[in-house]
PDB file of C-alpha atoms in Angstrom:
ATOM      1  CA  MET N  24     -23.122 -65.482  26.401  1.00 51.00           C
ATOM      2  CA  ASN N  25     -19.789 -64.473  27.582  1.00 55.00           C
ATOM      3  CA  SER N  26     -18.211 -63.954  24.782  1.00 56.00           C
ATOM      4  CA  ASP N  27     -21.298 -61.245  23.415  1.00 56.00           C
ATOM      5  CA  LYS N  28     -20.216 -59.638  26.430  1.00 57.00           C
ATOM      6  CA  GLU N  29     -16.628 -59.712  25.572  1.00 57.00           C
ATOM      7  CA  SER N  30     -17.610 -58.671  21.844  1.00 60.00           C
ATOM      8  CA  ALA N  31     -19.403 -55.687  23.225  1.00 59.00           C
ATOM      9  CA  THR N  32     -17.061 -54.196  25.805  1.00 67.00           C
ATOM     10  CA  ALA N  33     -14.090 -54.535  23.784  1.00 66.00           C
ATOM     11  CA  PRO N  34     -15.132 -51.622  21.247  1.00 70.00           C
ATOM     12  CA  ALA N  35     -15.698 -49.468  24.507  1.00 71.00           C
ATOM     13  CA  SER N  36     -12.966 -50.509  25.971  1.00 71.00           C
ATOM     14  CA  ARG N  37     -10.862 -49.547  22.649  1.00 72.00           C
ATOM     15  CA  ASP N  38     -12.804 -46.136  22.490  1.00 77.00           C
ATOM     16  CA  ASN N  39     -11.882 -45.191  26.352  1.00 78.00           C
ATOM     17  CA  LEU N  40      -8.430 -45.797  25.803  1.00 74.00           C
ATOM     18  CA  ALA N  41      -8.676 -43.503  22.282  1.00 77.00           C
ATOM     19  CA  GLU N  42     -10.223 -41.455  24.497  1.00 82.00           C
ATOM     20  CA  ASP N  43      -7.719 -41.530  27.201  1.00 76.00           C
ATOM     21  CA  VAL N  44      -4.947 -41.829  24.756  1.00 78.00           C
ATOM     22  CA  SER N  45      -6.345 -38.249  23.112  1.00 80.00           C
ATOM     23  CA  SER N  46      -6.674 -36.985  26.068  1.00 80.00           C
ATOM     24  CA  LEU N  47      -3.404 -37.465  27.419  1.00 76.00           C
ATOM     25  CA  ARG N  48      -1.809 -35.572  24.184  1.00 81.00           C
ATOM     26  CA  GLN N  49      -4.064 -32.872  24.816  1.00 84.00           C
ATOM     27  CA  ASP N  50      -2.500 -32.609  27.883  1.00 78.00           C
ATOM     28  CA  MET N  51       0.891 -33.182  26.993  1.00 77.00           C
ATOM     29  CA  ALA N  52       0.037 -30.042  23.802  1.00 78.00           C
ATOM     30  CA  LYS N  53      -0.964 -28.059  26.726  1.00 82.00           C
ATOM     31  CA  MET N  54       1.848 -29.030  29.275  1.00 77.00           C
ATOM     32  CA  HIS N  55       4.481 -28.516  26.446  1.00 79.00           C
ATOM     33  CA  ASP N  56       2.607 -24.844  25.211  1.00 78.00           C
ATOM     34  CA  ILE N  57       2.969 -23.636  29.217  1.00 78.00           C
ATOM     35  CA  LEU N  58       6.102 -25.110  29.688  1.00 74.00           C
ATOM     36  CA  SER N  59       7.664 -22.901  26.137  1.00 75.00           C
ATOM     37  CA  ARG N  60       5.642 -19.760  27.613  1.00 76.00           C
ATOM     38  CA  PHE N  61       7.211 -20.185  30.873  1.00 73.00           C
ATOM     39  CA  THR N  62      10.950 -20.841  29.798  1.00 72.00           C
ATOM     40  CA  SER N  63      10.248 -17.930  27.525  1.00 72.00           C
ATOM     41  CA  GLU N  64       9.215 -15.875  30.089  1.00 72.00           C
ATOM     42  CA  ALA N  65      11.818 -16.586  32.659  1.00 67.00           C
ATOM     43  CA  GLY N  66      14.727 -16.403  30.123  1.00 68.00           C
ATOM     44  CA  GLY N  67      13.248 -13.014  29.512  1.00 70.00           C
ATOM     45  CA  GLN N  68      12.579 -11.732  32.649  1.00 72.00           C
ATOM     46  CA  ALA N  69      16.214 -13.089  33.844  1.00 67.00           C
ATOM     47  CA  ALA N  70      17.340 -10.979  30.685  1.00 69.00           C
ATOM     48  CA  ARG N  71      15.544  -7.825  31.953  1.00 74.00           C
ATOM     49  CA  THR N  72      16.731  -8.544  35.706  1.00 71.00           C
ATOM     50  CA  ALA N  73      20.432  -8.801  34.212  1.00 66.00           C
ATOM     51  CA  ARG N  74      20.435  -5.376  32.105  1.00 71.00           C
ATOM     52  CA  ASN N  75      18.705  -3.502  35.008  1.00 72.00           C
ATOM     53  CA  VAL N  76      21.311  -4.617  37.407  1.00 67.00           C
ATOM     54  CA  GLY N  77      23.956  -3.804  34.658  1.00 60.00           C
ATOM     55  CA  GLN N  78      22.481  -0.776  34.040  1.00 68.00           C
ATOM     56  CA  THR N  79      22.590   0.381  37.762  1.00 67.00           C
ATOM     57  CA  VAL N  80      25.838  -0.397  38.295  1.00 58.00           C
ATOM     58  CA  ALA N  81      26.890   1.036  35.005  1.00 58.00           C
ATOM     59  CA  ALA N  82      25.616   4.417  36.095  1.00 60.00           C
ATOM     60  CA  GLN N  83      26.931   4.650  39.711  1.00 63.00           C
ATOM     61  CA  VAL N  84      30.696   3.506  38.462  1.00 59.00           C
ATOM     62  CA  GLY N  85      30.931   4.433  34.954  1.00 64.00           C
ATOM     63  CA  SER N  86      32.884   2.777  32.241  1.00 63.00           C
ATOM     64  CA  THR N  87      34.230   0.004  34.484  1.00 63.00           C
ATOM     65  CA  ALA N  88      30.565  -1.078  35.107  1.00 54.00           C
ATOM     66  CA  SER N  89      29.826  -0.648  31.434  1.00 60.00           C
ATOM     67  CA  GLY N  90      31.766  -3.388  30.553  1.00 65.00           C
ATOM     68  CA  ILE N  91      29.727  -5.497  33.515  1.00 63.00           C
ATOM     69  CA  ALA N  92      26.933  -4.738  32.201  1.00 63.00           C
ATOM     70  CA  SER N  93      27.709  -6.269  28.597  1.00 73.00           C
ATOM     71  CA  THR N  94      29.204  -9.294  30.295  1.00 77.00           C
ATOM     72  CA  SER N  95      26.116  -9.488  32.141  1.00 74.00           C
ATOM     73  CA  ALA N  96      24.068  -8.648  28.962  1.00 77.00           C
ATOM     74  CA  ASP N  97      26.055 -11.828  27.365  1.00 79.00           C
ATOM     75  CA  MET N  98      25.682 -14.317  29.956  1.00 81.00           C
ATOM     76  CA  ALA N  99      21.232 -13.217  30.228  1.00 78.00           C
ATOM     77  CA  THR N 100      21.484 -13.769  26.299  1.00 83.00           C
ATOM     78  CA  SER N 101      23.373 -16.929  26.842  1.00 82.00           C
ATOM     79  CA  ALA N 102      21.331 -18.373  29.821  1.00 79.00           C
ATOM     80  CA  THR N 103      18.019 -17.303  27.899  1.00 83.00           C
ATOM     81  CA  GLN N 104      19.584 -19.524  24.714  1.00 84.00           C
ATOM     82  CA  GLN N 105      20.452 -22.393  27.199  1.00 84.00           C
ATOM     83  CA  VAL N 106      16.146 -22.193  28.332  1.00 80.00           C
ATOM     84  CA  LYS N 107      15.292 -22.493  25.477  1.00 82.00           C
ATOM     85  CA  THR N 108      17.511 -24.899  23.968  1.00 86.00           C
ATOM     86  CA  PHE N 109      16.161 -27.116  27.042  1.00 81.00           C
ATOM     87  CA  ALA N 110      12.687 -26.413  25.940  1.00 80.00           C
ATOM     88  CA  ASN N 111      13.884 -27.729  22.152  1.00 83.00           C
ATOM     89  CA  GLU N 112      15.722 -31.027  23.822  1.00 84.00           C
ATOM     90  CA  LEU N 113      12.315 -31.730  25.931  1.00 78.00           C
ATOM     91  CA  GLU N 114      10.059 -31.131  22.849  1.00 81.00           C
ATOM     92  CA  GLU N 115      12.482 -33.738  20.722  1.00 84.00           C
ATOM     93  CA  ILE N 116      12.633 -36.242  24.012  1.00 79.00           C
ATOM     94  CA  ALA N 117       8.753 -36.117  23.358  1.00 79.00           C
ATOM     95  CA  ARG N 118       8.828 -36.385  20.133  1.00 84.00           C
ATOM     96  CA  LYS N 119      11.082 -39.390  20.181  1.00 87.00           C
ATOM     97  CA  ASN N 120       9.708 -41.592  23.146  1.00 84.00           C
ATOM     98  CA  PRO N 121       5.806 -40.085  23.750  1.00 82.00           C
ATOM     99  CA  LEU N 122       5.090 -42.752  26.338  1.00 85.00           C
ATOM    100  CA  GLY N 123       8.221 -41.602  28.382  1.00 84.00           C
ATOM    101  CA  ALA N 124       6.988 -38.481  27.933  1.00 81.00           C
ATOM    102  CA  LEU N 125       3.261 -39.030  29.003  1.00 82.00           C
ATOM    103  CA  ALA N 126       4.589 -41.267  31.966  1.00 85.00           C
ATOM    104  CA  GLY N 127       7.004 -38.177  33.197  1.00 84.00           C
ATOM    105  CA  ALA N 128       4.136 -35.535  32.464  1.00 83.00           C
ATOM    106  CA  LEU N 129       1.811 -37.527  34.738  1.00 87.00           C
ATOM    107  CA  VAL N 130       4.597 -37.591  37.316  1.00 89.00           C
ATOM    108  CA  ILE N 131       5.073 -33.862  37.007  1.00 88.00           C
ATOM    109  CA  GLY N 132       1.164 -33.525  37.292  1.00 89.00           C
ATOM    110  CA  VAL N 133       1.007 -35.780  40.837  1.00 91.00           C
ATOM    111  CA  VAL N 134       3.615 -33.753  41.920  1.00 92.00           C
ATOM    112  CA  ILE N 135       2.484 -30.728  41.516  1.00 90.00           C
ATOM    113  CA  GLY N 136      -0.795 -31.774  43.023  1.00 89.00           C
ATOM    114  CA  LEU N 137       0.359 -33.034  46.078  1.00 90.00           C
ATOM    115  CA  ILE N 138       2.135 -29.651  46.497  1.00 90.00           C
ATOM    116  CA  ALA N 139      -0.943 -27.724  45.497  1.00 89.00           C
ATOM    117  CA  ARG N 140      -3.066 -30.018  47.927  1.00 86.00           C
ATOM    118  CA  GLY N 141      -0.354 -29.547  50.699  1.00 77.00           C
ATOM    119  CA  ARG N 142      -1.204 -25.643  50.765  1.00 63.00           C
TER     120      ARG N 142
END
C-alpha cells in the first residue's frame, strides 16, 4: 500500500519540480531582460549626462572645455561599453552555470524583497 502511494506521488513531485524549474527559468529570463534594460538605460543616461555636462563646460570655457567634453564623451562611451560587457559576462555565467545563476537570482530576490518590505 505504501508503494502505491509512493508511486502515485513520485510523478506529481516530478511535475511540481518541472513546473518550479520552468518558473525559475522564466524568472531568470525576466531578470536578465530587466538587467539588460537597466544596464542599457543606465549606460545611456550616464552618456547623456556626461555629454550634457561636457557641453555646458564647453560653452563656458571655450576651446579648452571642448577637449574636456570629448574626453568625457569617450569616458561615457567606455562606461557604457563596460556595462554592456558586464551584462554579457553575467549572461555567459548564467549559461555556463544555471544553478549558480538561479541561486544568485534567489539571493538577489530575497534582498530586494527585504529592502522593499523595510519601507
